[in-house]
mmCIF file of C-alpha atoms in Angstrom:
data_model
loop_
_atom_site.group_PDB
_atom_site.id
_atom_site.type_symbol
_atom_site.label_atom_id
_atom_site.label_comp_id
_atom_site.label_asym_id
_atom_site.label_seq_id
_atom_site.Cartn_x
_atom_site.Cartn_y
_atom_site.Cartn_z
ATOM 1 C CA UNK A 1 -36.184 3.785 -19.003
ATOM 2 C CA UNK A 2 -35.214 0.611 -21.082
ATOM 3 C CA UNK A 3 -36.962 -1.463 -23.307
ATOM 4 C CA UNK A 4 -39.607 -3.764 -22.236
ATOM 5 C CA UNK A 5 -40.383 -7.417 -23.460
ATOM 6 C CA UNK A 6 -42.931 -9.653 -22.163
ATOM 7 C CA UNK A 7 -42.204 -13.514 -22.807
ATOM 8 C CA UNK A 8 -45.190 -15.872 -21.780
ATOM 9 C CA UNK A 9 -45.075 -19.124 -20.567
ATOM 10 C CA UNK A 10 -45.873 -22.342 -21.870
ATOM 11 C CA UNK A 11 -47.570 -25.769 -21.177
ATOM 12 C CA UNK A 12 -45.924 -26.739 -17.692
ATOM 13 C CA UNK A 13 -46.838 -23.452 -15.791
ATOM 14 C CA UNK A 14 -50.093 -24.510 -15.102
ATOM 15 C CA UNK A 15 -51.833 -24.898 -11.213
ATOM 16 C CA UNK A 16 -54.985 -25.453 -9.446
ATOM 17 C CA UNK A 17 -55.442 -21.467 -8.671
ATOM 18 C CA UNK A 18 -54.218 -20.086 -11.327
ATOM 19 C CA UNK A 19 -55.672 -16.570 -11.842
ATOM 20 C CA UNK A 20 -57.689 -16.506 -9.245
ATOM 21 C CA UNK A 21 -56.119 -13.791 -6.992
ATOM 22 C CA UNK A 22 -55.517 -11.550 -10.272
ATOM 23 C CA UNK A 23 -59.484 -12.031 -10.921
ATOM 24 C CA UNK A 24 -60.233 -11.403 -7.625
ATOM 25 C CA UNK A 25 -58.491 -8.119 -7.319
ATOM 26 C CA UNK A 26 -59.073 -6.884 -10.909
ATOM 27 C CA UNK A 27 -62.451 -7.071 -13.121
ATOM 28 C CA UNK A 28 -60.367 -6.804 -16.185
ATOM 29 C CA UNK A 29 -59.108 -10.000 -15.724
ATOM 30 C CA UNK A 30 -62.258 -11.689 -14.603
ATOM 31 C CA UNK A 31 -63.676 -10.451 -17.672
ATOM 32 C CA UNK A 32 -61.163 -12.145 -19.627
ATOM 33 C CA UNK A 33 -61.909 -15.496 -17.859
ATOM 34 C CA UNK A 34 -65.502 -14.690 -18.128
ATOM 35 C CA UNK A 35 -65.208 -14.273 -21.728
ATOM 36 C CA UNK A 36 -62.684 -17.541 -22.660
ATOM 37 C CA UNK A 37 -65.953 -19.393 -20.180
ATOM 38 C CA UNK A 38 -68.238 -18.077 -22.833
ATOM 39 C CA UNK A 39 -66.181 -18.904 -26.098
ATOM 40 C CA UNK A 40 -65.191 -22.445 -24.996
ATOM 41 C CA UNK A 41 -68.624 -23.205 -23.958
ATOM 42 C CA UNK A 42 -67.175 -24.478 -21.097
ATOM 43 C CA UNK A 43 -66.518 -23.285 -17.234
ATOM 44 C CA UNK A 44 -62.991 -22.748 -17.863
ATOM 45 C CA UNK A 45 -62.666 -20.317 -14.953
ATOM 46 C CA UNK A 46 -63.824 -23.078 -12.327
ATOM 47 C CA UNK A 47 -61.068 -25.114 -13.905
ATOM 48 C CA UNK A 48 -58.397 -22.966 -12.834
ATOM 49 C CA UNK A 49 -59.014 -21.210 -9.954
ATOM 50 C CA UNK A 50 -60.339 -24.701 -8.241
ATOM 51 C CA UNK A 51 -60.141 -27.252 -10.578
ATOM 52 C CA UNK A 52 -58.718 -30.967 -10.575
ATOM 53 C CA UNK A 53 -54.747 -31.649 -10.830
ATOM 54 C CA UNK A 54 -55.575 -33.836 -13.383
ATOM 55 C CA UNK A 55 -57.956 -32.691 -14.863
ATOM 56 C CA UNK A 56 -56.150 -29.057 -15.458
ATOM 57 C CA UNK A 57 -53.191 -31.228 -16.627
ATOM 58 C CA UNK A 58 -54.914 -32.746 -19.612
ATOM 59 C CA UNK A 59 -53.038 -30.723 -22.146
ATOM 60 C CA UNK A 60 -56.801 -29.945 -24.205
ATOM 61 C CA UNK A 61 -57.421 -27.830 -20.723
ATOM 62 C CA UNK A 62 -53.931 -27.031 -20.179
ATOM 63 C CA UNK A 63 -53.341 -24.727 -23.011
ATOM 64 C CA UNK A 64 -56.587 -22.742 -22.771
ATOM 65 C CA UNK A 65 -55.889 -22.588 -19.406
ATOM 66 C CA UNK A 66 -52.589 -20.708 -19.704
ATOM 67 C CA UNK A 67 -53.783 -18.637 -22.362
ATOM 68 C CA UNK A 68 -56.345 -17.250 -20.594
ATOM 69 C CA UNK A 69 -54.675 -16.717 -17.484
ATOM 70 C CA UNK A 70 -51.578 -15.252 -19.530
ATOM 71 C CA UNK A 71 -53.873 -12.676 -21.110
ATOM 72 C CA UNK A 72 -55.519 -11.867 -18.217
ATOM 73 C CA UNK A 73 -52.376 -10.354 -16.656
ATOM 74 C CA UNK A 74 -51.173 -8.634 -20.015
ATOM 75 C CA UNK A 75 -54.407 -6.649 -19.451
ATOM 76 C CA UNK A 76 -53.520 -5.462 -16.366
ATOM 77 C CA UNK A 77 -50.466 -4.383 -17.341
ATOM 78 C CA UNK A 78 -51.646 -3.088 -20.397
ATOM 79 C CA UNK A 79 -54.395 -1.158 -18.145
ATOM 80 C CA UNK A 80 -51.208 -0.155 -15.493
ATOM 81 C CA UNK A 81 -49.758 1.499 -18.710
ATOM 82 C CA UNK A 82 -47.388 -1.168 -19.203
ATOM 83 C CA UNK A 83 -46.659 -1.302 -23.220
ATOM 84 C CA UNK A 84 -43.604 -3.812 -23.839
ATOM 85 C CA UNK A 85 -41.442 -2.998 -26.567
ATOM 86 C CA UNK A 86 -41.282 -6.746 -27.667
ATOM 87 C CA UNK A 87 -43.245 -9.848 -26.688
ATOM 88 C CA UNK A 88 -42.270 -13.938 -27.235
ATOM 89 C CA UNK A 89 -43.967 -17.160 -25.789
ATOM 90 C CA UNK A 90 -42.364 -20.156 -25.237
ATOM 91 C CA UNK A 91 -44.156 -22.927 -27.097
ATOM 92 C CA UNK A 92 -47.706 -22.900 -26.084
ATOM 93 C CA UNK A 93 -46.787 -18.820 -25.464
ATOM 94 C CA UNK A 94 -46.367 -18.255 -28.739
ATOM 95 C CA UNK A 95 -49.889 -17.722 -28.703
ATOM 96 C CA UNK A 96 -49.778 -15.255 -26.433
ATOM 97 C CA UNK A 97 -47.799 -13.511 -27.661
ATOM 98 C CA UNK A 98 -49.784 -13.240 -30.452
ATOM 99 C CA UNK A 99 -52.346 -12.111 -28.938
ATOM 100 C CA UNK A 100 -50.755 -9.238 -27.022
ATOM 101 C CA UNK A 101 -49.534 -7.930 -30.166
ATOM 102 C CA UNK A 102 -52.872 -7.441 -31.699
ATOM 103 C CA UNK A 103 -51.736 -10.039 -34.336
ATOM 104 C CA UNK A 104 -54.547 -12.696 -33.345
ATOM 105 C CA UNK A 105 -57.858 -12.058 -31.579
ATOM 106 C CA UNK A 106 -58.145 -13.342 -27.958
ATOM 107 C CA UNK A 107 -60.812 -15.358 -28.995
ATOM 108 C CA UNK A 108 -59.137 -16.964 -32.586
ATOM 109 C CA UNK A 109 -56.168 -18.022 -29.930
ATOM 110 C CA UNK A 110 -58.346 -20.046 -27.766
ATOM 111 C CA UNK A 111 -60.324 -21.713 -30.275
ATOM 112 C CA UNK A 112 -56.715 -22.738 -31.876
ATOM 113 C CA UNK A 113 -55.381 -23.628 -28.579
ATOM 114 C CA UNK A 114 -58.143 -25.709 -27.128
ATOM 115 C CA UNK A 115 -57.990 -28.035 -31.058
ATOM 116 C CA UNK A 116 -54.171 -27.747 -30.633
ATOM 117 C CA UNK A 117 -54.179 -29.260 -27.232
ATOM 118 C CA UNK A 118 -57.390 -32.225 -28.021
ATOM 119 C CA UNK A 119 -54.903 -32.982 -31.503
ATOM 120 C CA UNK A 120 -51.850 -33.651 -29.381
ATOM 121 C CA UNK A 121 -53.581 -35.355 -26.719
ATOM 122 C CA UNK A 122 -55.134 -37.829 -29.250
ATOM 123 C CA UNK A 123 -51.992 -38.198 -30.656
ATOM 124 C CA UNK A 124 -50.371 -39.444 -27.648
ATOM 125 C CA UNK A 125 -52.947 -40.871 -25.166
ATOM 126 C CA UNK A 126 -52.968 -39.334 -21.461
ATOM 127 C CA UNK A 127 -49.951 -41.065 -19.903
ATOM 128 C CA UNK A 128 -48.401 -42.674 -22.222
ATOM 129 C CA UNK A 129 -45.903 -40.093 -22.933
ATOM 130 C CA UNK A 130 -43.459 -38.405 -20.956
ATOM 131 C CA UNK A 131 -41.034 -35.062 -21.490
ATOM 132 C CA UNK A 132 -37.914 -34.515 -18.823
ATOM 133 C CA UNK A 133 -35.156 -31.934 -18.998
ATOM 134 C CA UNK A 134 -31.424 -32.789 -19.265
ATOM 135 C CA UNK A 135 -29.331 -30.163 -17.630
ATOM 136 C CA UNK A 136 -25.569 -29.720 -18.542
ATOM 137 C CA UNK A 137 -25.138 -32.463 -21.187
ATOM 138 C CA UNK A 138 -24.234 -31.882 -24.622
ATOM 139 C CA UNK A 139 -26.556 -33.245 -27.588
ATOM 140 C CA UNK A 140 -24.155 -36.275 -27.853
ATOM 141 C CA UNK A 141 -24.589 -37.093 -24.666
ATOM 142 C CA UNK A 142 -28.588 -37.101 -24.603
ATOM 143 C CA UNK A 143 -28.583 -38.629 -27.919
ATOM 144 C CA UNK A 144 -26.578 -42.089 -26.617
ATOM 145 C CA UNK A 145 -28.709 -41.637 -22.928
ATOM 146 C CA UNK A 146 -32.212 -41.629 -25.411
ATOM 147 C CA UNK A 147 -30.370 -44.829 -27.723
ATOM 148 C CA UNK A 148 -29.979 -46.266 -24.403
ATOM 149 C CA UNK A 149 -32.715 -45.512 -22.634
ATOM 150 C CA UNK A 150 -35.685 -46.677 -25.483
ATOM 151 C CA UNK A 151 -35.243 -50.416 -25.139
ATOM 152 C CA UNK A 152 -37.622 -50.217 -29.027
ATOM 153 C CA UNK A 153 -40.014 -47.193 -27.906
ATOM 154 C CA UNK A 154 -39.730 -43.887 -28.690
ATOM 155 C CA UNK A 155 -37.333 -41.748 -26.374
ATOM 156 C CA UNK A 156 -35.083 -38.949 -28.171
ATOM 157 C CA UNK A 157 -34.461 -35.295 -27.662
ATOM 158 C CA UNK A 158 -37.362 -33.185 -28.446
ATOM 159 C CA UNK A 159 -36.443 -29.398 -27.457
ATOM 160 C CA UNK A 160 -33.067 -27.581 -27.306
ATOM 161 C CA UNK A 161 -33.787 -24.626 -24.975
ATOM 162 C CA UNK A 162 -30.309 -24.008 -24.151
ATOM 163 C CA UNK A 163 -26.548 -25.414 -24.143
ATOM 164 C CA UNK A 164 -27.639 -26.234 -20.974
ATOM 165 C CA UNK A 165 -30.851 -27.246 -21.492
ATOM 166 C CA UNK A 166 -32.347 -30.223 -23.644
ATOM 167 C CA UNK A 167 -35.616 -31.876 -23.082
ATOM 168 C CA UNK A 168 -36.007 -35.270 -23.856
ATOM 169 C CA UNK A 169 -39.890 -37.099 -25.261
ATOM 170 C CA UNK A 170 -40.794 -39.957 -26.290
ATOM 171 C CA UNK A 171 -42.868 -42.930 -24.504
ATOM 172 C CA UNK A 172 -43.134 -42.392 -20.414
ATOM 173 C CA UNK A 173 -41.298 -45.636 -19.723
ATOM 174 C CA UNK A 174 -38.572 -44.803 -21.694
ATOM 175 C CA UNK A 175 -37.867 -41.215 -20.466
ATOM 176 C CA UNK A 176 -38.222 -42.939 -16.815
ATOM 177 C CA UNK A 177 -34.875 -45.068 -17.845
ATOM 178 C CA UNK A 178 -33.566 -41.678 -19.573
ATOM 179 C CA UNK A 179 -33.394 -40.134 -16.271
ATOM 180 C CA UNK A 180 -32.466 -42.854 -13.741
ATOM 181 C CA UNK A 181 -29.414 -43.846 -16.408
ATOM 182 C CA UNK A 182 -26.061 -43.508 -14.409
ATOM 183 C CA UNK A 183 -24.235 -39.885 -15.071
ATOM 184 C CA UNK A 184 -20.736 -41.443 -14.412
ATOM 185 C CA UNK A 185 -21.052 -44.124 -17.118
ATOM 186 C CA UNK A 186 -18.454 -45.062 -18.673
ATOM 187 C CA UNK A 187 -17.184 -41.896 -21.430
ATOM 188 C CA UNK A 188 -20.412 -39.956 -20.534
ATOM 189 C CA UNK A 189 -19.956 -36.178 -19.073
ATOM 190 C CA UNK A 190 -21.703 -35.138 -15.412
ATOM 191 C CA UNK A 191 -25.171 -34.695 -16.112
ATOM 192 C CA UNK A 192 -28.473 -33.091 -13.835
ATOM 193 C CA UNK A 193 -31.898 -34.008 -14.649
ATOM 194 C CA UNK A 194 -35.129 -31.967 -13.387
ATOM 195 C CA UNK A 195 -38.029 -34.378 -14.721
ATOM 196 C CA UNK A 196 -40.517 -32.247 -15.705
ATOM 197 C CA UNK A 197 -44.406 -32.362 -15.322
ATOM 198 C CA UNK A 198 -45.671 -35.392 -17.452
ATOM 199 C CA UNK A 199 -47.486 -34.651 -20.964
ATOM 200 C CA UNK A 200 -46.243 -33.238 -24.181
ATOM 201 C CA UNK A 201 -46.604 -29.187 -24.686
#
């Protein structure tokens, strides 16, 4: 058998539901909801197996959220007998990661989260800012649709995932004209665009 690596999600994955059939089907994963309910001081589990849209989308809840459902399914792996040879996160999974290499304490990780997520909410107020993807472009490209695009606010690439991929922040307004800009301007390359769910990771 090959080599295993687990690489966990980040701020974007998140749903009203989330966890709840893995919870329902196995108690080591209700335990770890139980117990992020517990450190939080909050009902954290109600807020992702039935919570609000918007209210799960508010990036303080958003990134315990994921955590804890994220963890809860390593567990059941780990339980299965499932023990990756690597594991990586993707922003926000970082964290995870973390955690599922014994390197941070489940706990630690959702007390970090949970300040992460209030700091970079108060940093950019609930809707005013925005994050798309850009698929296909090159950097030059996204950098003139971002000069062209921010009319004197903030829009300019943020994350390069891929050659293929760059994601685009900056004020919601202005990543609205990022992605409705023409493609077959004038000395501008073919470009998709997938907006992405609203809110900074």
């Amino acid at each position: 058998m090959g080599r295993i690596a687990c690489v966990f999600p980040g701020q974007g994955s998140q749903y009203s539901g989330m966890g709840r059939r893995m919870a329902e089907a196995y108690a080591l994963a209700q335990e770890v909801f139980e117990r992020a309910d517990a450190v939080l001081g909050f009902p954290l589990t109600r807020l992702c197996f039935e919570g609000d849209e918007e209210e799960l989308k508010q990036t303080e809840n958003t990134q315990p959220a994921i955590l804890t459902t994220s963890v809860a399914c390593y567990r059941v792996l780990e339980q299965a007998g499932v023990r990756p040879d690597f594991v990586a996160g993707h922003s926000l999974g970082e964290y995870t990661a973390l955690v599922a290499a014994g390197a941070l304490a489940f706990e630690d990780a959702l007390r970090l989260v949970r300040q992460r997520g209030r700091y970079m909410q108060e940093a950019v107020p609930l809707g005013q800012g925005a994050m798309a993807a850009i698929l296909g472009a090159s950097v030059e490209v996204v950098e003139q649709v971002c000069r062209e695009a921010a009319e004197g606010q903030v829009c300019a690439p943020a994350n390069f995932n891929s050659p293929q991929q760059i994601v685009i922040a900056g004020h919601k307004e202005a990543g609205e004209r990022a992605v409705s800009l023409r493609p077959d301007a004038p000395g501008r390359r073919p470009i998709g665009r997938r907006p992405r769910p609203r809110g900074f990771r």
